[in-house]
Coordinates of C-alpha atoms in Angstrom, one line a residue:
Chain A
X18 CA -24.4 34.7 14.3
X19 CA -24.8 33.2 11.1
X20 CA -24.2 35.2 8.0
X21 CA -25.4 34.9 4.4
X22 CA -22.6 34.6 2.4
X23 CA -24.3 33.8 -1.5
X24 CA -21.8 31.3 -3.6
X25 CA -21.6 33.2 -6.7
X26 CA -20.5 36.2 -5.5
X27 CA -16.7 37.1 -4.4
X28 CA -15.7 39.0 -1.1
X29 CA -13.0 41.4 0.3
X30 CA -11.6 41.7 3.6
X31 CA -13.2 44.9 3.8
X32 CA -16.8 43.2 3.8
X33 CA -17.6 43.9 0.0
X34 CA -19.2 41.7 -2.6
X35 CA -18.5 41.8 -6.3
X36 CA -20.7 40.2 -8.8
X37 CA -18.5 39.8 -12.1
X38 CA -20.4 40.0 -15.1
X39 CA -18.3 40.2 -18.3
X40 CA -16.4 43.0 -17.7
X41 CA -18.5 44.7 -15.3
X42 CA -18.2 44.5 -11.2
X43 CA -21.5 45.0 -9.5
X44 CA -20.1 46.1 -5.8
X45 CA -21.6 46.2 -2.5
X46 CA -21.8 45.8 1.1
X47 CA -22.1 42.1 2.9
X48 CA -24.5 41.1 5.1
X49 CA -22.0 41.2 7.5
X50 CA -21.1 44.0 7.4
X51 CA -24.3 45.6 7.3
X52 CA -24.9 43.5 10.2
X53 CA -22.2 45.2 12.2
X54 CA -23.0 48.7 10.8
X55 CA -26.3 48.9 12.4
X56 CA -29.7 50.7 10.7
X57 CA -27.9 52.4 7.6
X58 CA -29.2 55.9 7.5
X59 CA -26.9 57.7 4.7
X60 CA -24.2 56.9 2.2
X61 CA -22.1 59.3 0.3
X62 CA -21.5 58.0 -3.4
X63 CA -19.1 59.0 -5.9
X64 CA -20.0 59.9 -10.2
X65 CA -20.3 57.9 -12.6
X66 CA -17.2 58.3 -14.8
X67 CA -14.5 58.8 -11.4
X68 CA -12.1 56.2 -11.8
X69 CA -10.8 54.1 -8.3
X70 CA -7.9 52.0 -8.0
X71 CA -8.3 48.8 -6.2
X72 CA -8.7 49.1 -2.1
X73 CA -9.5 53.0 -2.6
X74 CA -12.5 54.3 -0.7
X75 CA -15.0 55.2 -3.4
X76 CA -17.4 56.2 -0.8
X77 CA -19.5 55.8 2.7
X78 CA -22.0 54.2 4.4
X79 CA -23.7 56.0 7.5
X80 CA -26.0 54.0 10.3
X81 CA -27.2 56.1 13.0
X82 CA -23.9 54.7 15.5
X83 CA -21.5 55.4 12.8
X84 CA -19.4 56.0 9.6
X85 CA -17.8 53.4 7.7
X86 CA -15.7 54.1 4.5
X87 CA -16.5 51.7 1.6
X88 CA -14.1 50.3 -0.8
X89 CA -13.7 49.4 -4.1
X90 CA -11.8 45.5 -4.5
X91 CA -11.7 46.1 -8.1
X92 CA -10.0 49.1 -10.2
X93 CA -11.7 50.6 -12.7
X94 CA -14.3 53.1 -14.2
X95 CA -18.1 53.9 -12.1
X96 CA -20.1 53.5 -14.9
X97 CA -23.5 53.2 -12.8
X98 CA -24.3 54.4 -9.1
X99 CA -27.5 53.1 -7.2
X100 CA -29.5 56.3 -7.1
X101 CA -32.4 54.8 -5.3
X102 CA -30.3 54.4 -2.2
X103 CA -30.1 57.9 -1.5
X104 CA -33.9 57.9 -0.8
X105 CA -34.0 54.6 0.8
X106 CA -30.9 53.4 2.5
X107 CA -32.3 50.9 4.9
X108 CA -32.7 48.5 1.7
X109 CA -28.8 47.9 2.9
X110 CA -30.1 46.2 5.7
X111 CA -32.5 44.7 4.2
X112 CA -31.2 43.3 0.7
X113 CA -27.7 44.0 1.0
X114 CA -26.9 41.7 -1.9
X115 CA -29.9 42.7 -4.3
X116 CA -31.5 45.8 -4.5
X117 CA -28.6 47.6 -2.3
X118 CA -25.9 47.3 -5.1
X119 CA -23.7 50.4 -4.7
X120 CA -21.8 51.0 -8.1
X121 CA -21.1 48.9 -11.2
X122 CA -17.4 49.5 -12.7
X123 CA -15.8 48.7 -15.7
X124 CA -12.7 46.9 -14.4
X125 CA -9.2 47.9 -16.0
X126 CA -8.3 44.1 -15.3
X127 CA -11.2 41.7 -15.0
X128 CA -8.7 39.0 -14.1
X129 CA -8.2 41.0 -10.8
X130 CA -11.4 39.7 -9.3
X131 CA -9.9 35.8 -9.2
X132 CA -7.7 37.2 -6.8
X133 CA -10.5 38.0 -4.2
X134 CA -12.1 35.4 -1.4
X135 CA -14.2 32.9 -2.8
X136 CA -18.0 32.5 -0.7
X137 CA -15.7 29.6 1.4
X138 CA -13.0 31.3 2.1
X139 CA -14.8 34.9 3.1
X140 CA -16.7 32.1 5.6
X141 CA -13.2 31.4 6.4
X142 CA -12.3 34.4 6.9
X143 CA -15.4 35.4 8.8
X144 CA -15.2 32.5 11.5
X145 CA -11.6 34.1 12.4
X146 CA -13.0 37.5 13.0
Chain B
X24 CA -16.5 36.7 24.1
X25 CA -16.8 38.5 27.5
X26 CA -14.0 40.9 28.2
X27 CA -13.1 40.2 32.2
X28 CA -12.1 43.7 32.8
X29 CA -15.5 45.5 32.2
X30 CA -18.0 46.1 34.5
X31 CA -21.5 44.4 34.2
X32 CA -24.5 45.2 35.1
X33 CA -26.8 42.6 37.2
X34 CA -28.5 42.8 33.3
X35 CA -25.3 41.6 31.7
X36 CA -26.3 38.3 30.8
X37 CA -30.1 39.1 30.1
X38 CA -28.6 41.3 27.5
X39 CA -26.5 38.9 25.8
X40 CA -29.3 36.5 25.9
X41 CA -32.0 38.9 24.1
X42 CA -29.6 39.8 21.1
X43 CA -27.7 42.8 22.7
X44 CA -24.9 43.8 21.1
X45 CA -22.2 44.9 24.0
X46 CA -19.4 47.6 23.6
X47 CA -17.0 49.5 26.1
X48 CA -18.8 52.0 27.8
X49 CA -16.7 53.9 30.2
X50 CA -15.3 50.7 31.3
X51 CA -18.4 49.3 31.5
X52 CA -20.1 45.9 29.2
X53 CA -23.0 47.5 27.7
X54 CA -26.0 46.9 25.3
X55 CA -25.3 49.4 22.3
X56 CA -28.6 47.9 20.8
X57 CA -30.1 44.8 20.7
X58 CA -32.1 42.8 17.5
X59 CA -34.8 45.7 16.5
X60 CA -32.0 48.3 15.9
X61 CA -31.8 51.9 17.6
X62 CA -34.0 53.4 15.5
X63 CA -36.9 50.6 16.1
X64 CA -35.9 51.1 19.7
X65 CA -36.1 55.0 19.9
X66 CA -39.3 55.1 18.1
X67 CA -40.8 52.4 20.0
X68 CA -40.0 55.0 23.5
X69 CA -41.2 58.4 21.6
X70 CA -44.2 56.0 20.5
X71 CA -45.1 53.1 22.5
X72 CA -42.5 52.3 25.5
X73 CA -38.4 51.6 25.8
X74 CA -36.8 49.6 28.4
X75 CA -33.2 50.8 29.6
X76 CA -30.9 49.0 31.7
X77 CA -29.4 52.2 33.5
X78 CA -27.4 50.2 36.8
X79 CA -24.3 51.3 36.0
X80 CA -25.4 54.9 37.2
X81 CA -23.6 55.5 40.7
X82 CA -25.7 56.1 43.6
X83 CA -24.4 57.7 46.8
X84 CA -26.5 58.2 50.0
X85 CA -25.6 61.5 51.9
X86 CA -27.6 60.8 55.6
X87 CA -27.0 63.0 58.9
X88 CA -27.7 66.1 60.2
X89 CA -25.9 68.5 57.7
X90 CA -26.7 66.2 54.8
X91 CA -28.8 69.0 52.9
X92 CA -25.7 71.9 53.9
X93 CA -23.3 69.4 52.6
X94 CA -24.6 69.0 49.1
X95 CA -25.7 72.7 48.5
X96 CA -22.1 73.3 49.3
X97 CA -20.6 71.0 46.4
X98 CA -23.7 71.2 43.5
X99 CA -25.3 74.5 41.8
X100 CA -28.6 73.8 42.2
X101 CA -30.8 75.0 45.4
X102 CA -31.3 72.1 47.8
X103 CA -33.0 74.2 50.5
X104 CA -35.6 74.3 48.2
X105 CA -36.6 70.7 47.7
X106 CA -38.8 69.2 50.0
X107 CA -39.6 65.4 50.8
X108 CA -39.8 63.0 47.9
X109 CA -38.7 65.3 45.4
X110 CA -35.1 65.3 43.0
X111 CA -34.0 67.8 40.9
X112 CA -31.3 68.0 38.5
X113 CA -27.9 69.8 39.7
X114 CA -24.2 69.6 39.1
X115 CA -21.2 69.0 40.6
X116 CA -18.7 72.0 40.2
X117 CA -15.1 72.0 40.5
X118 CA -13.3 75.1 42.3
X119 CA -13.1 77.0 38.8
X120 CA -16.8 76.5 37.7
X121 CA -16.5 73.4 35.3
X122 CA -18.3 70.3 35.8
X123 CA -17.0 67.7 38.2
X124 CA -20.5 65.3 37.2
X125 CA -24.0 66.3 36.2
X126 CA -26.4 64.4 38.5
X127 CA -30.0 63.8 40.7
X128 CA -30.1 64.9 44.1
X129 CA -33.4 62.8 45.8
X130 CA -34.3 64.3 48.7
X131 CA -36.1 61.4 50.9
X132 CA -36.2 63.7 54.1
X133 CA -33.8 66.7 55.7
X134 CA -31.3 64.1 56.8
X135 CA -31.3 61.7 53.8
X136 CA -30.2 62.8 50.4
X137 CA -29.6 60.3 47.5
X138 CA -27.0 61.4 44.9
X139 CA -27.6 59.6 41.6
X140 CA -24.3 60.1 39.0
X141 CA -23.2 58.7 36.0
X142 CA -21.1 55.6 35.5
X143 CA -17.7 56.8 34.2
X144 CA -17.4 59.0 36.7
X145 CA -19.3 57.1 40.0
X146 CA -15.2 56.8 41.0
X147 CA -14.0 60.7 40.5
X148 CA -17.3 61.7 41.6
X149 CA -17.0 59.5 45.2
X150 CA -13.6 61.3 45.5
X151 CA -14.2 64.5 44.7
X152 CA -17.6 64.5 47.3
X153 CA -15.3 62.1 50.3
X154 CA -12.5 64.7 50.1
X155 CA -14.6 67.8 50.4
X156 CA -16.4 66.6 54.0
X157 CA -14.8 68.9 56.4
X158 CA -16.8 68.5 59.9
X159 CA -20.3 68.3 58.6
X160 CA -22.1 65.6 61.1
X161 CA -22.7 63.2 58.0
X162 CA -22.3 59.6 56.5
X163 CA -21.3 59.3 53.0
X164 CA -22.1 55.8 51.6
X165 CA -21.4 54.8 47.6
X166 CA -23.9 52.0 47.2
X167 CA -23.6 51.7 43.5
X168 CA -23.0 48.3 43.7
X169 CA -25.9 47.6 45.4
X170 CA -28.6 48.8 42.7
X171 CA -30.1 48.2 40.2
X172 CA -32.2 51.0 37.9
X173 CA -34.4 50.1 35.2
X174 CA -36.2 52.7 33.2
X175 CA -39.3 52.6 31.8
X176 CA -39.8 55.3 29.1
X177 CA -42.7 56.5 26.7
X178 CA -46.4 56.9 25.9
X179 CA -47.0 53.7 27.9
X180 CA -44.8 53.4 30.5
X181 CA -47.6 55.0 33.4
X182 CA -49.1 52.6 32.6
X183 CA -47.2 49.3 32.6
X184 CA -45.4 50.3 35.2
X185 CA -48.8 50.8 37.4
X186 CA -49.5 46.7 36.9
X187 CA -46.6 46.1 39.2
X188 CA -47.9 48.3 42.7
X189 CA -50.9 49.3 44.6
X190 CA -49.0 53.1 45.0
X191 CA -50.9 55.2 42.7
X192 CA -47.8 56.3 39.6
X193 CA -50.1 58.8 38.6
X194 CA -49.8 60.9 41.7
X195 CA -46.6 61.1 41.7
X196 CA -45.7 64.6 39.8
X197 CA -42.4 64.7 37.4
X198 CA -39.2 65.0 39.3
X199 CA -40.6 63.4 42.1
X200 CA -40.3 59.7 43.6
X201 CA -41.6 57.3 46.3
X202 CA -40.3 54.7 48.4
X203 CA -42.8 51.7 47.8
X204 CA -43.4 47.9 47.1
X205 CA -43.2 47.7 43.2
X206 CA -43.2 43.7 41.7
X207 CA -43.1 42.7 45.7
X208 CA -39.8 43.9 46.6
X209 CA -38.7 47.5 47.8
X210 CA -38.2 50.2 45.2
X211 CA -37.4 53.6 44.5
X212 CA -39.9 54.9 42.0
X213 CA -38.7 58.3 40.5
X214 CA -41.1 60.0 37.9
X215 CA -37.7 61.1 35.4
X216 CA -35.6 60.1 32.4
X217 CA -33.1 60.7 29.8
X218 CA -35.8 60.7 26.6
X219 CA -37.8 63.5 26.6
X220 CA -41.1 61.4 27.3
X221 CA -42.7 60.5 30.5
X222 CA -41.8 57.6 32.4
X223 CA -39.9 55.8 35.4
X224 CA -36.9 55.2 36.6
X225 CA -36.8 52.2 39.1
X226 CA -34.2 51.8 42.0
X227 CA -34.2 48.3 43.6
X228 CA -31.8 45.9 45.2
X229 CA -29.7 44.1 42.3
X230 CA -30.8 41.0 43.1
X231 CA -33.9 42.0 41.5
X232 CA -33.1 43.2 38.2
X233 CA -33.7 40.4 36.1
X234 CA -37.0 39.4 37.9
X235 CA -37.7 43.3 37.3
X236 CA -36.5 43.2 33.4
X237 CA -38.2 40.0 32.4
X238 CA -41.2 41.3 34.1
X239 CA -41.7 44.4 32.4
X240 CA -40.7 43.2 28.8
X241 CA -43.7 40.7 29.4
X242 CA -46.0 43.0 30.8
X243 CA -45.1 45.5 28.1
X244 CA -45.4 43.2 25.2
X245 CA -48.5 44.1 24.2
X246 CA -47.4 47.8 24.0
X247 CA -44.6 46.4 21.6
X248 CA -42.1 47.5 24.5
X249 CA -38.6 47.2 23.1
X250 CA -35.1 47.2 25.2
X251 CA -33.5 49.9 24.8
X252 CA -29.6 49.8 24.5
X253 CA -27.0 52.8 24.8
X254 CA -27.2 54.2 21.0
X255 CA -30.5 55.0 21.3
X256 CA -30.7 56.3 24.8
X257 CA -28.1 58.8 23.1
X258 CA -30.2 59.7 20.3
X259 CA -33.7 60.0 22.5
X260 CA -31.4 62.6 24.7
X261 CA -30.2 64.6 21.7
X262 CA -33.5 64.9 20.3
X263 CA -34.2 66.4 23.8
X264 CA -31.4 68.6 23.8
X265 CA -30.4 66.9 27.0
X266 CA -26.6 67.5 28.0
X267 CA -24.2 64.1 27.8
X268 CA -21.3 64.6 30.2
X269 CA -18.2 64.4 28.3
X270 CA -19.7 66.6 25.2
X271 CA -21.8 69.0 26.5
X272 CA -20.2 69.2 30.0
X273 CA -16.5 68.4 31.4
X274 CA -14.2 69.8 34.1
X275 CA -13.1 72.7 31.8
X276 CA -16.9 73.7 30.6
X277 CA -19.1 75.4 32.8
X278 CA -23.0 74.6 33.3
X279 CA -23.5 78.3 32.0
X280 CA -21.9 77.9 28.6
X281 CA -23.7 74.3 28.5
X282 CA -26.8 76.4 29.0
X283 CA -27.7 75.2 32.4
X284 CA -27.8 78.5 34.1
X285 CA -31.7 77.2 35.3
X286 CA -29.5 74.7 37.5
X287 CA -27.1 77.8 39.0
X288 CA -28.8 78.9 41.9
X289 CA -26.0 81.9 42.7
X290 CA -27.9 83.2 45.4
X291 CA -28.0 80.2 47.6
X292 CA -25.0 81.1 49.5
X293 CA -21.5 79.9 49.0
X294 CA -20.8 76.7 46.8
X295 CA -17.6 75.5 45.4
X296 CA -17.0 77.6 41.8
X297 CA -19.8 79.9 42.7
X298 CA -17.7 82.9 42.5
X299 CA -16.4 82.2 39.1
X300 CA -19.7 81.4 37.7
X301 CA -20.8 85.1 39.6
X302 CA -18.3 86.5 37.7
X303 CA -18.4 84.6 34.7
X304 CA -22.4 85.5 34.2
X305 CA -21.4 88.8 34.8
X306 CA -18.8 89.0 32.5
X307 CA -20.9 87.3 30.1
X308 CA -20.1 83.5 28.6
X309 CA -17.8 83.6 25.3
X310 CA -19.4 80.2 24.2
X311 CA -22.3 78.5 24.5
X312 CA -24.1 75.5 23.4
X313 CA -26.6 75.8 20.8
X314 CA -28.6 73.3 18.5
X315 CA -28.0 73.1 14.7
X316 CA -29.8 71.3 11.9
X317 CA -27.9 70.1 9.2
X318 CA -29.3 71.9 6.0
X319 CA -26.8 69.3 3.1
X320 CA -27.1 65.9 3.1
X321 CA -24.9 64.1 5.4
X322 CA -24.3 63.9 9.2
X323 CA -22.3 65.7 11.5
X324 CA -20.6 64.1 14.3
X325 CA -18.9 64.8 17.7
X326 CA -15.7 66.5 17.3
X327 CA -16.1 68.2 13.9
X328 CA -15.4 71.1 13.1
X329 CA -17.9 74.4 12.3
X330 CA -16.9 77.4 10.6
X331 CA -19.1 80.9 9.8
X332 CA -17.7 81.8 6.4
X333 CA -13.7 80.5 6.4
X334 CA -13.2 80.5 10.1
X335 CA -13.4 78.0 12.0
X336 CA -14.9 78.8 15.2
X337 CA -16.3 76.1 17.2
X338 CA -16.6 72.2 17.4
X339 CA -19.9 69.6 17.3
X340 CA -20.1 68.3 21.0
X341 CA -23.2 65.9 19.8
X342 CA -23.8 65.2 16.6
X343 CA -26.5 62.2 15.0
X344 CA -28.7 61.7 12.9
X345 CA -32.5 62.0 15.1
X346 CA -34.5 59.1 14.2
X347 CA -38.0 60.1 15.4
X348 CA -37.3 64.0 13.9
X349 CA -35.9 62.4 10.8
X350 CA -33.1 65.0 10.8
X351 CA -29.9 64.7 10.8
X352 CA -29.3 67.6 14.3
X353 CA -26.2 68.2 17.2
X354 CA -25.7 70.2 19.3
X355 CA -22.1 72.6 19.4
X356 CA -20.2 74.8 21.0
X357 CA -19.9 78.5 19.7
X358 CA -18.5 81.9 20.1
X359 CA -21.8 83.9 21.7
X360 CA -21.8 86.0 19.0
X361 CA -22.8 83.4 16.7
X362 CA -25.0 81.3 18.7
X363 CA -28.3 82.7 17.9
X364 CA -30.9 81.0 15.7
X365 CA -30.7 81.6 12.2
X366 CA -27.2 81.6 12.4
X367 CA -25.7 79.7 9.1
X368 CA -23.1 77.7 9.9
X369 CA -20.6 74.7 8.4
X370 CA -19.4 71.8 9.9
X371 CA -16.4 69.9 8.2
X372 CA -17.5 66.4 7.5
X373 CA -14.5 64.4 6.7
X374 CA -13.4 67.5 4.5
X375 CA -16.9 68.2 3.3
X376 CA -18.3 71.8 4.5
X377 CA -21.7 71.0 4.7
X378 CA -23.9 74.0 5.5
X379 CA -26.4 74.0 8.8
X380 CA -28.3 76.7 10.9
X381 CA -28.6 77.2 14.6
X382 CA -32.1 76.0 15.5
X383 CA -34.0 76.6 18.8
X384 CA -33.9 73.5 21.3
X385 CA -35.0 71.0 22.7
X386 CA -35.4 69.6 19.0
X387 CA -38.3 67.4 20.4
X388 CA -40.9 67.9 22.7
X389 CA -43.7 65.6 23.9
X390 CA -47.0 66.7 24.2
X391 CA -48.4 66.7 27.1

């Protein structure tokens, strides 16, 4: 199975992609583990404003098969939360690096995401699975 | 990655060649889906047609002269009552009422009985049935290794499934079956399933079953057949209301509380558990299964919890969310007194008391 894994973006070992901009963390699910998760039918999201500290379940993700925590790589502040997946959850499967972005946090240390897997080594890291 | 300790199907590597993806079930190496997804695959059966691989289901021939007195004395249902090339649905009782296996007794005449089971239990099953023969004049013969059973499921399976023999499908009524040529080799071709829609299942020598799969997903392509894997054969039952041995039913529950008091003939004559589920009906069942919608967003799953006000009171035997009903349903158990529609309910998702309401079942029901 071959997974998209984009370059810009870095990974957890809990299958989660953060997009750093400034010092904002978009988060969300990979391909992969979408992939594994099956046709996504629900996910529970926290409020903007709840603060998480890094590897804390902020939420989760529901296919029909099963329930799947998801967690935050970054600490921080929820300053957004993707609305638009409550009514249409499949977009998980279907763009899980664009339109199925789950929250966007206002990191407490933005030098924390240099500490996650690079594209490569989440390949890595995937091949070993 | 093939794990050498399951059991496979004659399907196993057809599966893992059209995209399935396997898991563990009951010991056995199992599609849980394939590419389309289960909810592609369930709509595709309520809509259009489904393919299942069902082989690992036990079969077990009772043949001789008592055959018919033999099985009425170890399952609920009537088999008196059946006649020649007809199956009903029955089950398997243990000494104190609960459910040794939920299965399909096939009558093919008075001294030939097919007992179809399911796969986790093919082995307890085999015991329990070998262990009761006292002197009946009978043969008992497990030849689940022998089969395969493919099931063809939906709007369209009559007619696919009439492309591959001369025997007219049509003709033969639900719950019933014939022993005929079907895709040039000798078949059993029962008029049941585990969906809620019309359709076959097909019993043929194992040697057969990929010749048999490829066949039908060819012929069927212009349907948009899809294979079928376990997940949603699980979710196409629930939306039934159909009970899952293991949830619904177990050695400790009895086919009354699981509702299947249609299947306890208790006037037959003696059976094993009969006389607890005499007095047990009289008495009046504490619990029963009932079907619940959630009303909250979110999705309740086996094993949680469900409370009336702050008491907790019962637990989710099936829980999912229903892809063709777009719902998110289960079924329960519950004290009697609460197990009437209408009835508001909670059920503790991971700490969560979302509120739901007993709702008549089945959930789904074709037209016909």
């Amino acid at each position: 199975m071959s997974n998209n894994i984009p370059e810009n973006l870095r990974y957890s070992k809990d299958h989660e992609w953060v997009l750093v901009e400034g010092d904002i963390a978009t988060i969300g699910i990979t391909d992969y583990a979408q992939h594994s998760l099956g046709d996504v039918v629900y996910i529970d999201m926290p409020r903007v404003g709840d603060s998480f500290g890094a590897h804390e379940a902020f939420g989760s993700v529901e296919s029909v098969k099963a329930v799947s925590e998801v967690f935050t790589p970054i600490a921080g502040e929820i300053t957004e939360v993707n609305e638009g997946l409550n009514d249409t959850p499949e977009t998980v499967n279907s763009d899980p690096y664009g339109g199925a972005w789950f929250i966007k946090v206002k990191m407490e240390n933005p030098l924390e995401a240099d500490g996650l897997l690079s594209s490569e080594e989440y390949e890595e890291y995937l091949s070993n699975q | 990655m093939s794990d050498t300790n399951l059991k496979k199907t004659p399907l196993n590597e057809v599966h893992r060649n059209s995209g399935g993806k396997m898991v563990d079930f009951g010991g056995w190496d199992m599609p849980v889906q394939y590419t389309a997804g289960v909810i592609a695959e369930h709509l595709a059966t309520r809509e259009k047609v489904g393919l299942f691989d069902v082989s690992h289901m036990g079969e077990i021939w009772v043949e001789g002269a008592d055959a018919i007195a033999f099985v009425n004395k170890l399952t609920t249902n009537d088999v008196t009552k059946l006649v020649d090339g007809q199956a009903h649905y029955s089950a398997l009782t243990n000494d104190n009422g609960g459910v040794v296996d939920d299965l399909l007794v096939y009558r093919f005449d008075q001294d030939k009985l097919l007992l179809v089971v399911n796969a986790g239990t093919t082995d307890k099953d085999w015991d329990w049935i070998t262990s009761h023969k006292a002197d009946e004049n009978i043969t008992l013969t497990n030849a689940s290794a022998d089969y395969c059973q493919i099931a063809i499921q939906g709007p369209k399976a009559l007619e696919i499934a009439q492309k591959f023999t001369d025997i007219n499908l049509s003709e033969i009524k639900y719950y019933h079956f014939t022993v005929g040529t079907f895709n040039g080799v000798d078949a059993i071709i029962s008029r049941t399933g585990y969906t809620g829609e019309d359709g076959f299942e097909i019993y043929a020598n194992k040697d057969f079953a990929e010749k048999l799969w490829n066949d039908f997903i060819e012929a069927g392509a212009e349907h948009g057949i899809l294979p079928c894997g376990l997940a949603a054969r699980n979710t196409l039952r629930l939306e039934a209301a159909m009970s899952l041995y293991g949830h619904e039913l177990s050695d400790d529950i009895s086919p009354l509380e699981a509702g299947l008091g249609w299947i306890c003939k208790l006037n037959k004559g003696d059976f094993t558990g009969r006389e607890h589920l005499a007095k047990l009906k009289e008495d009046g069942v504490k619990r029963k299964i009932v079907g619940f919608e959630v009303i909250d967003r979110g999705i309740a799953r086996d094993e949680m919890e469900v409370y009336v006000g702050d008491e907790k009171v019962g637990v989710v035997t099936s829980g999912s969310p229903a892809p063709f009903l777009k719902k998110n349903i289960g079924l329960a158990f519950l004290p009697t007194e609460f197990a009437k529609n209408g009835q508001e309910i909670k059920i503790d998702v991971r700490g969560k008391k979302l509120a739901a309401v007993v709702v008549p079942t089945p959930f789904y029901k074709r037209n016909r």
